[in-house]
Amino acid sequence: MRLSSIQLRISGTILLLLLMWENVACVPRCVMKDGGCQKVLSWMFNMTSTTAETISRISSDTLNEFDAQYDPGQKFLNRPTMICHTASRSIPNSKRKAERMKSVDLLNVTIRILAAWKNLLYHVKNNMADLDGTPYATTVKVEFLDGQIKRLTKHLQGIKTILSQVHPELKENENYPAWSGEPYVQQSRRGIQLFGLHSLFFCLHSDAQKVSDFVSILRHQIVPNK
Ligand SMILES: *[C@@H]1O[C@H](CO)[C@@H](O)[C@H](O)[C@H]1NC(C)=O
Ligand SMILES: *[C@@H]1O[C@H](CO)[C@@H](O)[C@H](O)[C@H]1NC(C)=O
């Protein structure tokens, strides 16, 4: 197996971290030992930031690519966008507001935004299937984003598990609401369908930017100077 040969070559410490990462139930032990878990958290935030930045970049590419193919005249950009399904008063709409939130609440909000994109791939695949011009490159990107969103959620939940040792108010295994499958794009008229997909990618891009900002704020608050 490829994974085991990689594991053999990495140091014991990193291997231990990886094992803890895979089994987050073990993570809290590091809190007891050094009272901080700063090293582990710092390592987790490094991966988390990288993933969040990747999602932000690829979702921006996806929106641009989709618009270049289906809206070369840039008419969509001048129309008011549909209201994003994640629009909510509990999600801060500026970096400054996010910075004023408690870390545990901001972490909660960030995980909730990601949960709302749980069905992204399903909806996009369903709705792009009958578009001409085979938006293959876009579908591949969406598939990649779907995987990265799941990965980022796992990272953040790992961080939450550690923090819940000192913040018992952070309940574990909460259920976060997913996108209900709001019929953005289930439209028979092609123009409306395309505008729906444009709006979907626009919302994804805007949420990805927020998530990336929130992760960087959280990192700064939780592991300063790292
Ligand atoms: C993660 O850590 C590596 C090695 O220390 C560093 O080069 C990289 O820039 C870090 N990435 C982020 C997003 O902080
Ligand atoms: C996190 O969000 C969920 C869902 O909205 C909410 O029920 C829960 O109370 C929140 N937890 C904290 C610690 O804010």
mmCIF file of C-alpha atoms and ligand atoms in Angstrom:
data_model
loop_
_atom_site.group_PDB
_atom_site.id
_atom_site.type_symbol
_atom_site.label_atom_id
_atom_site.label_comp_id
_atom_site.label_asym_id
_atom_site.label_seq_id
_atom_site.Cartn_x
_atom_site.Cartn_y
_atom_site.Cartn_z
ATOM 1 C CA MET A 1 0.000 0.000 0.000
ATOM 2 C CA ARG A 2 1.362 3.400 -0.920
ATOM 3 C CA LEU A 3 0.321 5.056 2.323
ATOM 4 C CA SER A 4 2.358 2.723 4.530
ATOM 5 C CA SER A 5 5.562 3.344 2.578
ATOM 6 C CA ILE A 6 5.033 7.070 3.055
ATOM 7 C CA GLN A 7 4.401 6.576 6.742
ATOM 8 C CA LEU A 8 7.626 4.617 7.137
ATOM 9 C CA ARG A 9 9.630 7.538 5.875
ATOM 10 C CA ILE A 10 8.175 10.180 8.151
ATOM 11 C CA SER A 11 9.337 10.787 11.666
ATOM 12 C CA GLY A 12 7.653 9.284 14.699
ATOM 13 C CA THR A 13 6.297 12.607 15.832
ATOM 14 C CA ILE A 14 4.569 13.366 12.583
ATOM 15 C CA LEU A 15 3.304 9.806 12.389
ATOM 16 C CA LEU A 16 1.822 10.188 15.859
ATOM 17 C CA LEU A 17 0.174 13.432 14.788
ATOM 18 C CA LEU A 18 -1.214 11.731 11.702
ATOM 19 C CA LEU A 19 -2.629 8.910 13.771
ATOM 20 C CA MET A 20 -4.223 11.412 16.112
ATOM 21 C CA TRP A 21 -5.537 13.274 13.120
ATOM 22 C CA GLU A 22 -7.148 10.149 11.765
ATOM 23 C CA ASN A 23 -8.647 9.355 15.113
ATOM 24 C CA VAL A 24 -9.599 12.676 16.622
ATOM 25 C CA ALA A 25 -10.878 10.945 19.730
ATOM 26 C CA CYS A 26 -7.220 10.640 20.819
ATOM 27 C CA VAL A 27 -6.422 14.302 20.341
ATOM 28 C CA PRO A 28 -7.628 15.636 23.705
ATOM 29 C CA ARG A 29 -4.788 13.813 25.464
ATOM 30 C CA CYS A 30 -2.337 16.455 24.287
ATOM 31 C CA VAL A 31 -4.334 19.077 26.169
ATOM 32 C CA MET A 32 -3.794 17.238 29.418
ATOM 33 C CA LYS A 33 -0.082 16.845 28.842
ATOM 34 C CA ASP A 34 1.141 20.323 27.986
ATOM 35 C CA GLY A 35 -1.944 22.324 28.785
ATOM 36 C CA GLY A 36 -2.029 23.890 25.360
ATOM 37 C CA CYS A 37 -1.817 21.659 22.350
ATOM 38 C CA GLN A 38 -0.329 24.657 20.588
ATOM 39 C CA LYS A 39 1.992 22.564 18.430
ATOM 40 C CA VAL A 40 -0.779 20.270 17.286
ATOM 41 C CA LEU A 41 -3.164 23.149 16.712
ATOM 42 C CA SER A 42 -0.528 25.053 14.788
ATOM 43 C CA TRP A 43 0.076 22.023 12.576
ATOM 44 C CA MET A 44 -3.660 21.560 12.053
ATOM 45 C CA PHE A 45 -4.106 25.222 11.161
ATOM 46 C CA ASN A 46 -1.309 25.031 8.641
ATOM 47 C CA MET A 47 -3.217 22.337 6.721
ATOM 48 C CA THR A 48 -6.525 24.050 7.298
ATOM 49 C CA SER A 49 -5.297 27.373 5.894
ATOM 50 C CA THR A 50 -3.791 25.673 2.873
ATOM 51 C CA THR A 51 -7.050 23.866 2.118
ATOM 52 C CA ALA A 52 -9.172 26.977 2.661
ATOM 53 C CA GLU A 53 -6.944 29.000 0.324
ATOM 54 C CA THR A 54 -7.133 26.281 -2.314
ATOM 55 C CA ILE A 55 -10.934 26.219 -2.149
ATOM 56 C CA SER A 56 -11.060 29.984 -2.448
ATOM 57 C CA ARG A 57 -8.765 30.011 -5.493
ATOM 58 C CA ILE A 58 -10.411 27.115 -7.342
ATOM 59 C CA SER A 59 -13.933 28.409 -6.742
ATOM 60 C CA SER A 60 -12.895 31.740 -8.216
ATOM 61 C CA ASP A 61 -11.480 29.932 -11.283
ATOM 62 C CA THR A 62 -14.703 27.928 -11.573
ATOM 63 C CA LEU A 63 -16.884 31.029 -11.621
ATOM 64 C CA ASN A 64 -14.650 32.739 -14.185
ATOM 65 C CA GLU A 65 -14.535 29.666 -16.387
ATOM 66 C CA PHE A 66 -18.270 29.146 -16.275
ATOM 67 C CA ASP A 67 -18.944 32.792 -17.144
ATOM 68 C CA ALA A 68 -16.375 32.782 -19.938
ATOM 69 C CA GLN A 69 -18.119 29.828 -21.541
ATOM 70 C CA TYR A 70 -21.791 30.594 -20.955
ATOM 71 C CA ASP A 71 -21.906 34.338 -20.534
ATOM 72 C CA PRO A 72 -19.253 35.838 -22.786
ATOM 73 C CA GLY A 73 -21.203 39.115 -22.957
ATOM 74 C CA GLN A 74 -21.003 39.390 -19.134
ATOM 75 C CA LYS A 75 -24.722 40.059 -18.810
ATOM 76 C CA PHE A 76 -25.001 37.997 -15.617
ATOM 77 C CA LEU A 77 -22.557 40.205 -13.755
ATOM 78 C CA ASN A 78 -24.828 43.212 -14.221
ATOM 79 C CA ARG A 79 -27.933 41.467 -12.954
ATOM 80 C CA PRO A 80 -28.709 41.371 -9.281
ATOM 81 C CA THR A 81 -27.649 37.929 -8.054
ATOM 82 C CA MET A 82 -30.042 35.599 -6.383
ATOM 83 C CA ILE A 83 -29.870 35.524 -2.608
ATOM 84 C CA CYS A 84 -27.352 32.898 -1.569
ATOM 85 C CA HIS A 85 -28.823 30.059 0.461
ATOM 86 C CA THR A 86 -26.169 30.682 3.099
ATOM 87 C CA ALA A 87 -27.156 34.333 3.527
ATOM 88 C CA SER A 88 -27.939 34.673 7.202
ATOM 89 C CA ARG A 89 -27.660 37.309 9.860
ATOM 90 C CA SER A 90 -25.567 34.993 11.995
ATOM 91 C CA ILE A 91 -22.796 34.967 9.376
ATOM 92 C CA PRO A 92 -20.621 38.084 9.691
ATOM 93 C CA ASN A 93 -20.480 39.992 6.416
ATOM 94 C CA SER A 94 -17.146 41.659 7.018
ATOM 95 C CA LYS A 95 -13.742 40.695 8.327
ATOM 96 C CA ARG A 96 -13.992 43.243 11.104
ATOM 97 C CA LYS A 97 -17.259 41.766 12.384
ATOM 98 C CA ALA A 98 -15.766 38.277 12.240
ATOM 99 C CA GLU A 99 -12.754 39.443 14.243
ATOM 100 C CA ARG A 100 -15.033 40.658 17.011
ATOM 101 C CA MET A 101 -16.662 37.232 17.411
ATOM 102 C CA LYS A 102 -15.567 34.675 19.973
ATOM 103 C CA SER A 103 -13.364 31.995 18.397
ATOM 104 C CA VAL A 104 -15.770 29.199 19.279
ATOM 105 C CA ASP A 105 -18.668 31.011 17.616
ATOM 106 C CA LEU A 106 -16.661 31.850 14.525
ATOM 107 C CA LEU A 107 -15.542 28.236 14.263
ATOM 108 C CA ASN A 108 -19.149 27.147 14.533
ATOM 109 C CA VAL A 109 -20.223 29.563 11.789
ATOM 110 C CA THR A 110 -17.383 28.409 9.522
ATOM 111 C CA ILE A 111 -18.331 24.749 9.857
ATOM 112 C CA ARG A 112 -21.950 25.667 9.214
ATOM 113 C CA ILE A 113 -21.129 27.486 5.971
ATOM 114 C CA LEU A 114 -19.223 24.446 4.746
ATOM 115 C CA ALA A 115 -22.084 22.127 5.713
ATOM 116 C CA ALA A 116 -24.377 24.156 3.496
ATOM 117 C CA TRP A 117 -22.296 23.080 0.498
ATOM 118 C CA LYS A 118 -22.483 19.407 1.293
ATOM 119 C CA ASN A 119 -24.659 18.662 -1.727
ATOM 120 C CA LEU A 120 -22.813 20.903 -4.159
ATOM 121 C CA LEU A 121 -21.565 18.159 -6.413
ATOM 122 C CA TYR A 122 -24.916 16.430 -6.644
ATOM 123 C CA HIS A 123 -26.757 19.599 -7.632
ATOM 124 C CA VAL A 124 -24.165 20.790 -10.101
ATOM 125 C CA LYS A 125 -23.919 17.404 -11.814
ATOM 126 C CA ASN A 126 -27.678 17.129 -12.075
ATOM 127 C CA ASN A 127 -28.037 20.555 -13.541
ATOM 128 C CA MET A 128 -25.101 20.648 -15.864
ATOM 129 C CA ALA A 129 -25.771 17.268 -17.426
ATOM 130 C CA ASP A 130 -27.931 18.677 -20.209
ATOM 131 C CA LEU A 131 -25.847 21.755 -20.979
ATOM 132 C CA ASP A 132 -24.114 21.773 -24.319
ATOM 133 C CA GLY A 133 -20.452 22.654 -24.653
ATOM 134 C CA THR A 134 -19.696 19.855 -22.171
ATOM 135 C CA PRO A 135 -18.420 21.851 -19.229
ATOM 136 C CA TYR A 136 -16.028 19.032 -18.421
ATOM 137 C CA ALA A 137 -13.283 21.203 -16.930
ATOM 138 C CA THR A 138 -15.833 22.874 -14.675
ATOM 139 C CA THR A 139 -17.270 19.568 -13.488
ATOM 140 C CA VAL A 140 -13.779 18.317 -12.655
ATOM 141 C CA LYS A 141 -13.126 21.459 -10.611
ATOM 142 C CA VAL A 142 -16.440 21.090 -8.793
ATOM 143 C CA GLU A 143 -15.598 17.487 -7.984
ATOM 144 C CA PHE A 144 -12.232 18.595 -6.611
ATOM 145 C CA LEU A 145 -13.897 21.376 -4.577
ATOM 146 C CA ASP A 146 -16.362 18.883 -3.147
ATOM 147 C CA GLY A 147 -13.482 16.749 -1.847
ATOM 148 C CA GLN A 148 -11.624 19.768 -0.449
ATOM 149 C CA ILE A 149 -14.753 21.026 1.322
ATOM 150 C CA LYS A 150 -15.132 17.643 3.034
ATOM 151 C CA ARG A 151 -11.461 17.709 3.947
ATOM 152 C CA LEU A 152 -11.661 21.219 5.393
ATOM 153 C CA THR A 153 -14.737 20.266 7.400
ATOM 154 C CA LYS A 154 -12.812 17.344 8.875
ATOM 155 C CA HIS A 155 -9.875 19.613 9.771
ATOM 156 C CA LEU A 156 -12.146 22.141 11.471
ATOM 157 C CA GLN A 157 -13.970 19.433 13.361
ATOM 158 C CA GLY A 158 -10.608 18.144 14.595
ATOM 159 C CA ILE A 159 -9.755 21.625 15.838
ATOM 160 C CA LYS A 160 -13.181 21.825 17.451
ATOM 161 C CA THR A 161 -12.577 18.529 19.244
ATOM 162 C CA ILE A 162 -9.407 19.928 20.819
ATOM 163 C CA LEU A 163 -11.041 23.216 21.733
ATOM 164 C CA SER A 164 -14.062 21.487 23.234
ATOM 165 C CA GLN A 165 -11.755 20.341 26.059
ATOM 166 C CA VAL A 166 -11.463 23.910 27.247
ATOM 167 C CA HIS A 167 -14.775 25.125 25.825
ATOM 168 C CA PRO A 168 -17.377 22.523 26.834
ATOM 169 C CA GLU A 169 -20.065 24.697 25.257
ATOM 170 C CA LEU A 170 -18.783 23.475 21.896
ATOM 171 C CA LYS A 171 -20.914 20.404 21.554
ATOM 172 C CA GLU A 172 -19.624 17.575 19.468
ATOM 173 C CA ASN A 173 -21.535 15.836 16.719
ATOM 174 C CA GLU A 174 -23.959 18.658 16.209
ATOM 175 C CA ASN A 175 -26.050 18.429 13.128
ATOM 176 C CA TYR A 176 -25.504 21.264 10.744
ATOM 177 C CA PRO A 177 -28.159 22.072 8.177
ATOM 178 C CA ALA A 178 -27.270 21.262 4.585
ATOM 179 C CA TRP A 179 -28.500 22.930 1.463
ATOM 180 C CA SER A 180 -32.090 21.908 0.963
ATOM 181 C CA GLY A 181 -31.600 21.714 -2.785
ATOM 182 C CA GLU A 182 -33.339 24.996 -3.359
ATOM 183 C CA PRO A 183 -34.296 24.999 -7.026
ATOM 184 C CA TYR A 184 -31.702 27.515 -8.133
ATOM 185 C CA VAL A 185 -31.241 25.798 -11.391
ATOM 186 C CA GLN A 186 -34.151 23.490 -11.960
ATOM 187 C CA GLN A 187 -35.510 25.720 -14.652
ATOM 188 C CA SER A 188 -36.662 24.834 -18.083
ATOM 189 C CA ARG A 189 -35.562 28.060 -19.743
ATOM 190 C CA ARG A 190 -31.924 27.859 -20.635
ATOM 191 C CA GLY A 191 -31.187 31.509 -19.826
ATOM 192 C CA ILE A 192 -32.605 31.126 -16.337
ATOM 193 C CA GLN A 193 -30.839 27.830 -15.812
ATOM 194 C CA LEU A 194 -27.503 29.365 -16.775
ATOM 195 C CA PHE A 195 -28.084 32.385 -14.582
ATOM 196 C CA GLY A 196 -28.966 30.002 -11.733
ATOM 197 C CA LEU A 197 -25.699 28.142 -12.165
ATOM 198 C CA HIS A 198 -23.801 31.421 -12.383
ATOM 199 C CA SER A 199 -25.428 32.480 -9.089
ATOM 200 C CA LEU A 200 -24.569 29.150 -7.517
ATOM 201 C CA PHE A 201 -20.896 29.518 -8.460
ATOM 202 C CA PHE A 202 -20.958 33.148 -7.391
ATOM 203 C CA CYS A 203 -22.297 32.183 -3.943
ATOM 204 C CA LEU A 204 -19.764 29.367 -3.641
ATOM 205 C CA HIS A 205 -16.940 31.748 -4.481
ATOM 206 C CA SER A 206 -18.186 34.352 -2.024
ATOM 207 C CA ASP A 207 -18.581 31.780 0.775
ATOM 208 C CA ALA A 208 -15.152 30.312 0.004
ATOM 209 C CA GLN A 209 -13.600 33.749 0.456
ATOM 210 C CA LYS A 210 -15.403 34.171 3.762
ATOM 211 C CA VAL A 211 -14.304 30.741 4.963
ATOM 212 C CA SER A 212 -10.711 31.504 4.012
ATOM 213 C CA ASP A 213 -10.857 34.835 5.901
ATOM 214 C CA PHE A 214 -12.481 33.197 8.929
ATOM 215 C CA VAL A 215 -9.878 30.426 9.028
ATOM 216 C CA SER A 216 -7.100 32.994 8.949
ATOM 217 C CA ILE A 217 -8.767 34.983 11.768
ATOM 218 C CA LEU A 218 -9.228 31.792 13.815
ATOM 219 C CA ARG A 219 -5.617 30.821 13.244
ATOM 220 C CA HIS A 220 -4.461 34.211 14.427
ATOM 221 C CA GLN A 221 -6.669 34.022 17.535
ATOM 222 C CA ILE A 222 -5.967 30.415 18.482
ATOM 223 C CA VAL A 223 -2.292 29.986 17.565
ATOM 224 C CA PRO A 224 -0.850 33.525 17.560
ATOM 225 C CA ASN A 225 2.743 33.971 16.332
ATOM 226 C CA LYS A 226 2.694 30.711 14.431
HETATM 227 C C1 LIG B 1 2.719 25.428 6.368
HETATM 228 O O1 LIG B 1 3.994 25.122 6.877
HETATM 229 C C2 LIG B 1 5.021 25.096 5.899
HETATM 230 C C3 LIG B 1 6.294 24.602 6.552
HETATM 231 O O2 LIG B 1 6.524 25.196 7.799
HETATM 232 C C4 LIG B 1 5.160 26.491 5.292
HETATM 233 O O3 LIG B 1 6.158 26.497 4.304
HETATM 234 C C5 LIG B 1 3.813 26.878 4.666
HETATM 235 O O4 LIG B 1 3.886 28.182 4.145
HETATM 236 C C6 LIG B 1 2.703 26.795 5.689
HETATM 237 N N1 LIG B 1 1.425 27.061 5.021
HETATM 238 C C7 LIG B 1 0.511 27.886 5.507
HETATM 239 C C8 LIG B 1 -0.718 28.076 4.693
HETATM 240 O O5 LIG B 1 0.654 28.474 6.560
HETATM 241 C C1 LIG B 2 -23.303 26.091 16.758
HETATM 242 O O1 LIG B 2 -24.314 26.144 15.763
HETATM 243 C C2 LIG B 2 -25.420 25.291 16.012
HETATM 244 C C3 LIG B 2 -26.310 25.296 14.794
HETATM 245 O O2 LIG B 2 -26.732 26.565 14.424
HETATM 246 C C4 LIG B 2 -26.113 25.748 17.291
HETATM 247 O O3 LIG B 2 -27.216 24.919 17.553
HETATM 248 C C5 LIG B 2 -25.099 25.671 18.443
HETATM 249 O O4 LIG B 2 -25.683 26.160 19.620
HETATM 250 C C6 LIG B 2 -23.860 26.469 18.113
HETATM 251 N N1 LIG B 2 -22.864 26.240 19.136
HETATM 252 C C7 LIG B 2 -22.147 27.232 19.667
HETATM 253 C C8 LIG B 2 -21.131 26.872 20.702
HETATM 254 O O5 LIG B 2 -22.291 28.386 19.313
#
